[in-house]
Coordinates of C-alpha atoms in Angstrom, one line a residue:
X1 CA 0.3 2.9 2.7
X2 CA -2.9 2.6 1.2
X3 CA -1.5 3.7 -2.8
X4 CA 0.8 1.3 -3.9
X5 CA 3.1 1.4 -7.0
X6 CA 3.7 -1.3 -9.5
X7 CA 6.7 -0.9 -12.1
X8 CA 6.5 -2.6 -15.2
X9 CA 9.2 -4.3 -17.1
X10 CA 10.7 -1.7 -19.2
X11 CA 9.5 -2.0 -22.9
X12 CA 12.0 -1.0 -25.7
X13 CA 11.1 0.2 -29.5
X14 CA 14.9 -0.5 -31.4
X15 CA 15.1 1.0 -34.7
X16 CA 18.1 0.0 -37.0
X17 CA 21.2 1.8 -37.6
X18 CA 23.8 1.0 -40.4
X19 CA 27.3 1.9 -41.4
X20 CA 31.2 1.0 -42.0
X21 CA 32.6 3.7 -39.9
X22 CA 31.4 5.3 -36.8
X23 CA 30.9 8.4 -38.3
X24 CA 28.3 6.5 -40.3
X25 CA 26.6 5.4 -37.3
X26 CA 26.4 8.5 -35.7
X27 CA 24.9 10.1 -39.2
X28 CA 22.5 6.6 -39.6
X29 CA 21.2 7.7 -35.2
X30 CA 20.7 11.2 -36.4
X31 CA 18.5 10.2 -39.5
X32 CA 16.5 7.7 -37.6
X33 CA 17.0 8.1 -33.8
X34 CA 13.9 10.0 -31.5
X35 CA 13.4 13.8 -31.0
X36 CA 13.5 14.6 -27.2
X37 CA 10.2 16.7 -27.1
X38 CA 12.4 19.1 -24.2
X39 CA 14.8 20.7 -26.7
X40 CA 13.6 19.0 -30.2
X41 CA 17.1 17.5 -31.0
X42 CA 18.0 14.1 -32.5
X43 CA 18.9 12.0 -29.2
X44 CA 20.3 8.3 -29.7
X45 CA 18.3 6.5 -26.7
X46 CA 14.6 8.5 -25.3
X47 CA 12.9 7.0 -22.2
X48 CA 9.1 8.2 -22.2
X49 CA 7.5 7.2 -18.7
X50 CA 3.5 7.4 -18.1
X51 CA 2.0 6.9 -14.9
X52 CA -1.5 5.0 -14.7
X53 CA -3.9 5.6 -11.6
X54 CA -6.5 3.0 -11.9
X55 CA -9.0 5.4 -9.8
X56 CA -12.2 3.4 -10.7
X57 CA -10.9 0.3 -9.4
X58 CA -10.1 2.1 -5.8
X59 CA -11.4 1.6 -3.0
X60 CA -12.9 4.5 -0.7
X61 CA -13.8 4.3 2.9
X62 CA -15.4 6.6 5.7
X63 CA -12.4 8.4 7.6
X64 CA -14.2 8.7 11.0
X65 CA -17.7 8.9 11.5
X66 CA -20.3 10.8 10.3
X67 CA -20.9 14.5 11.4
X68 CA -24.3 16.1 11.6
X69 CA -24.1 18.8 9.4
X70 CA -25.4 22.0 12.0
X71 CA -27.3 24.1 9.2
X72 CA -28.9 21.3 7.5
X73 CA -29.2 18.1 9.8
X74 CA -27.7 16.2 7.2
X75 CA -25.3 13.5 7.2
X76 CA -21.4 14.4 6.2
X77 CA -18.8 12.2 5.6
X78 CA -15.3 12.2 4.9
X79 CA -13.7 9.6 2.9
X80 CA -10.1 8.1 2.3
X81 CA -8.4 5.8 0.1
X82 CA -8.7 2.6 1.3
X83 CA -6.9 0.9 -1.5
X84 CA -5.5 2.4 -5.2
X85 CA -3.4 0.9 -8.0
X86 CA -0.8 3.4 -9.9
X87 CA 1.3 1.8 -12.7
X88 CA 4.4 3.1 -14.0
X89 CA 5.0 2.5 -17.8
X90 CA 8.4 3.0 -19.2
X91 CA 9.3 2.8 -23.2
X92 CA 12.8 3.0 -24.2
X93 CA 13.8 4.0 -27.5
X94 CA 17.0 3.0 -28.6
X95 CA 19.2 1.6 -31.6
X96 CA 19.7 -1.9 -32.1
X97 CA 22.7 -3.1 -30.7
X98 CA 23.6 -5.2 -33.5
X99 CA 25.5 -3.3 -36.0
X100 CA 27.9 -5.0 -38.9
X101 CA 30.8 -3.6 -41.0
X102 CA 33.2 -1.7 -37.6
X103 CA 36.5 -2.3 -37.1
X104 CA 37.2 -4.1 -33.9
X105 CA 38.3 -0.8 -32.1
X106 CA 35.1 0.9 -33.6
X107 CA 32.7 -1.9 -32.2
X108 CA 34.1 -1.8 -29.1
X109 CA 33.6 2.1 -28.9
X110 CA 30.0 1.4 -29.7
X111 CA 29.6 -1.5 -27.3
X112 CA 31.2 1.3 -24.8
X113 CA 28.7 3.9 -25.7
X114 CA 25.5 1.9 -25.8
X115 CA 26.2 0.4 -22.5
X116 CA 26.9 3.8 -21.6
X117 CA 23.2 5.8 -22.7
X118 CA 21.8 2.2 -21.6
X119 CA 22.5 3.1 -17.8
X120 CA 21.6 6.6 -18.3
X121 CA 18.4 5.6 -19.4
X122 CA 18.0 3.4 -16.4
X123 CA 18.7 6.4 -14.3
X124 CA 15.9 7.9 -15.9
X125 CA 13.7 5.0 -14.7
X126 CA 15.1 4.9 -11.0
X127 CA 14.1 9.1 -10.7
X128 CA 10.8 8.5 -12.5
X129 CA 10.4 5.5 -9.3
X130 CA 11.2 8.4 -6.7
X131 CA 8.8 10.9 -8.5
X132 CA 6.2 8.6 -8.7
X133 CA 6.6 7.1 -5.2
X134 CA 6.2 11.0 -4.0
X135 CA 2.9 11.3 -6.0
X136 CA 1.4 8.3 -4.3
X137 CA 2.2 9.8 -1.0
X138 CA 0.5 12.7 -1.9
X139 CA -2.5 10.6 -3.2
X140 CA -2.6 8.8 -0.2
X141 CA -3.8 11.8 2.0
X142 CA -6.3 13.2 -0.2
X143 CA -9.6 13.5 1.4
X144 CA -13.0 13.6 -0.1
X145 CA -16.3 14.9 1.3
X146 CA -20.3 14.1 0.9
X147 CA -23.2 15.7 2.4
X148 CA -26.9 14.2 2.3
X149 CA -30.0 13.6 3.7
X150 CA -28.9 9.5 4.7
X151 CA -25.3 8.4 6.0
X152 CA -25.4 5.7 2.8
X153 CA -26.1 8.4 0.1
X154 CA -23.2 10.9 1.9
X155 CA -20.3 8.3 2.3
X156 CA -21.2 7.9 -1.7
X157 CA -20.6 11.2 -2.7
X158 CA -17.7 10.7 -0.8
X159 CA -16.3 8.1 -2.5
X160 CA -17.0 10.1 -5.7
X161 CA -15.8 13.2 -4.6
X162 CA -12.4 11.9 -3.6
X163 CA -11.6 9.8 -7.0
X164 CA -12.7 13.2 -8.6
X165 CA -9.6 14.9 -6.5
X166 CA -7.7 12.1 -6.9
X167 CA -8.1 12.4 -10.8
X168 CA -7.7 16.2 -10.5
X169 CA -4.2 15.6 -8.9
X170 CA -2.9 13.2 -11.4
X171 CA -4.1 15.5 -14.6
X172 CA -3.1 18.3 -12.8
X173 CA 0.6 16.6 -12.6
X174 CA 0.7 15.2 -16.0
X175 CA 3.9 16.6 -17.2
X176 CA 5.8 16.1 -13.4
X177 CA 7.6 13.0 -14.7
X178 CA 8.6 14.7 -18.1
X179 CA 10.1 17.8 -16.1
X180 CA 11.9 15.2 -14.0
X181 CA 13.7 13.8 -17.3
X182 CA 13.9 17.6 -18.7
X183 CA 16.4 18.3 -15.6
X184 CA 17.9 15.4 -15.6
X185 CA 19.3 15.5 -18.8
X186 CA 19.9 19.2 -18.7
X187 CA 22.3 18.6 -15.7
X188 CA 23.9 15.3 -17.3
X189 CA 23.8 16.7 -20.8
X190 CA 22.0 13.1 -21.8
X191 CA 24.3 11.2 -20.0
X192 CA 27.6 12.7 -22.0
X193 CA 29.0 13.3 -18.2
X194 CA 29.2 9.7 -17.7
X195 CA 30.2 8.4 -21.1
X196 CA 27.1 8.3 -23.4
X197 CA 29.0 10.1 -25.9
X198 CA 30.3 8.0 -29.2
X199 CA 33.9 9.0 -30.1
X200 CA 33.4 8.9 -33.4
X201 CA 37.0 9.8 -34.3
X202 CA 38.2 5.5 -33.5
X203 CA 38.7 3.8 -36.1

């Protein structure tokens, strides 16, 4: 396929929480922890995922020959991508893991938890993967079409036209990956199905 996808390394922005108890924790996270912009509540962990299309470093060719336009005599050309970049860009926010004053049985309930919303939030990451993988399939059969009076000066509007489309597409589905963690986290209630849900009542 001529759109290929490139994942970068997750990157994650800790913030600190503090307490004796885990009750104290859970007030610290609420205090300090991200709003999810779906439902604006307090959330412990928040994965935010962009998609880059690097459209000006593409590459554009002629799909076919040229056709003689029949009203006009003019050249037309129709033009596919040849080569294009997208980038995925994930940011994880999340509580240090580090946390000092717990009891034994209250660490390990938030060693539990945390590894817990950790592999929730890589769940996010693996669906934004699928959604993103779908997008460059879609890019990849995008056309674009020039007419002039020379073959040269067509196959450039061409090549303009389609990264116009293609930047069209991917402004048109800026907020696809954010509905794809919306619904995800609706259906998992943040993970809390699997875990990601601190008992706060260990002590």
């Amino acid at each position: 396929m001529a759109v290929s996808l490139t994942v970068k390394p997750v990157a994650y922005d800790t913030y600190s929480v503090s307490g004796k108890t885990l009750p104290d924790i859970a007030k610290s996270i609420k205090s300090k922890g991200p709003k999810d912009p779906n439902d604006n509540k307090k959330v412990t962990f928040l994965t935010t995922t962009e998609l880059e299309c690097l459209t000006a470093k593409g590459k554009y060719v002629a799909d076919g020959k040229a056709k003689i336009d029949n009203k006009t005599g003019w050249f037309e050309v129709t033009t596919k991508v040849s080569t294009l970049k997208l980038i995925l860009h994930t940011t994880v926010r999340c509580p240090k893991r580090s946390v000092s004053g717990l009891s034994p049985r209250a660490l390990i309930e938030w060693y539990r938890f945390y590894a817990c919303c950790l592999a929730h939030e890589g769940e996010h990451l693996i669906k934004a993967k699928k959604e993103c993988e779908k997008i460059a399939k879609e890019l990849d059969k995008l056309k674009g079409t020039g007419l002039a009076e020379t073959e040269a000066e067509a196959l450039k509007l061409a090549q303009e036209d389609l990264m116009r489309v293609i930047n069209i597409h991917i402004f048109d589905d800026r907020n696809r990956l954010n509905e794809v963690h919306r619904k995800f986290d609706h259906s998992s209630h943040h993970g809390e199905k699997k875990g990601a849900l601190l008992d706060t009542s260990v002590g």
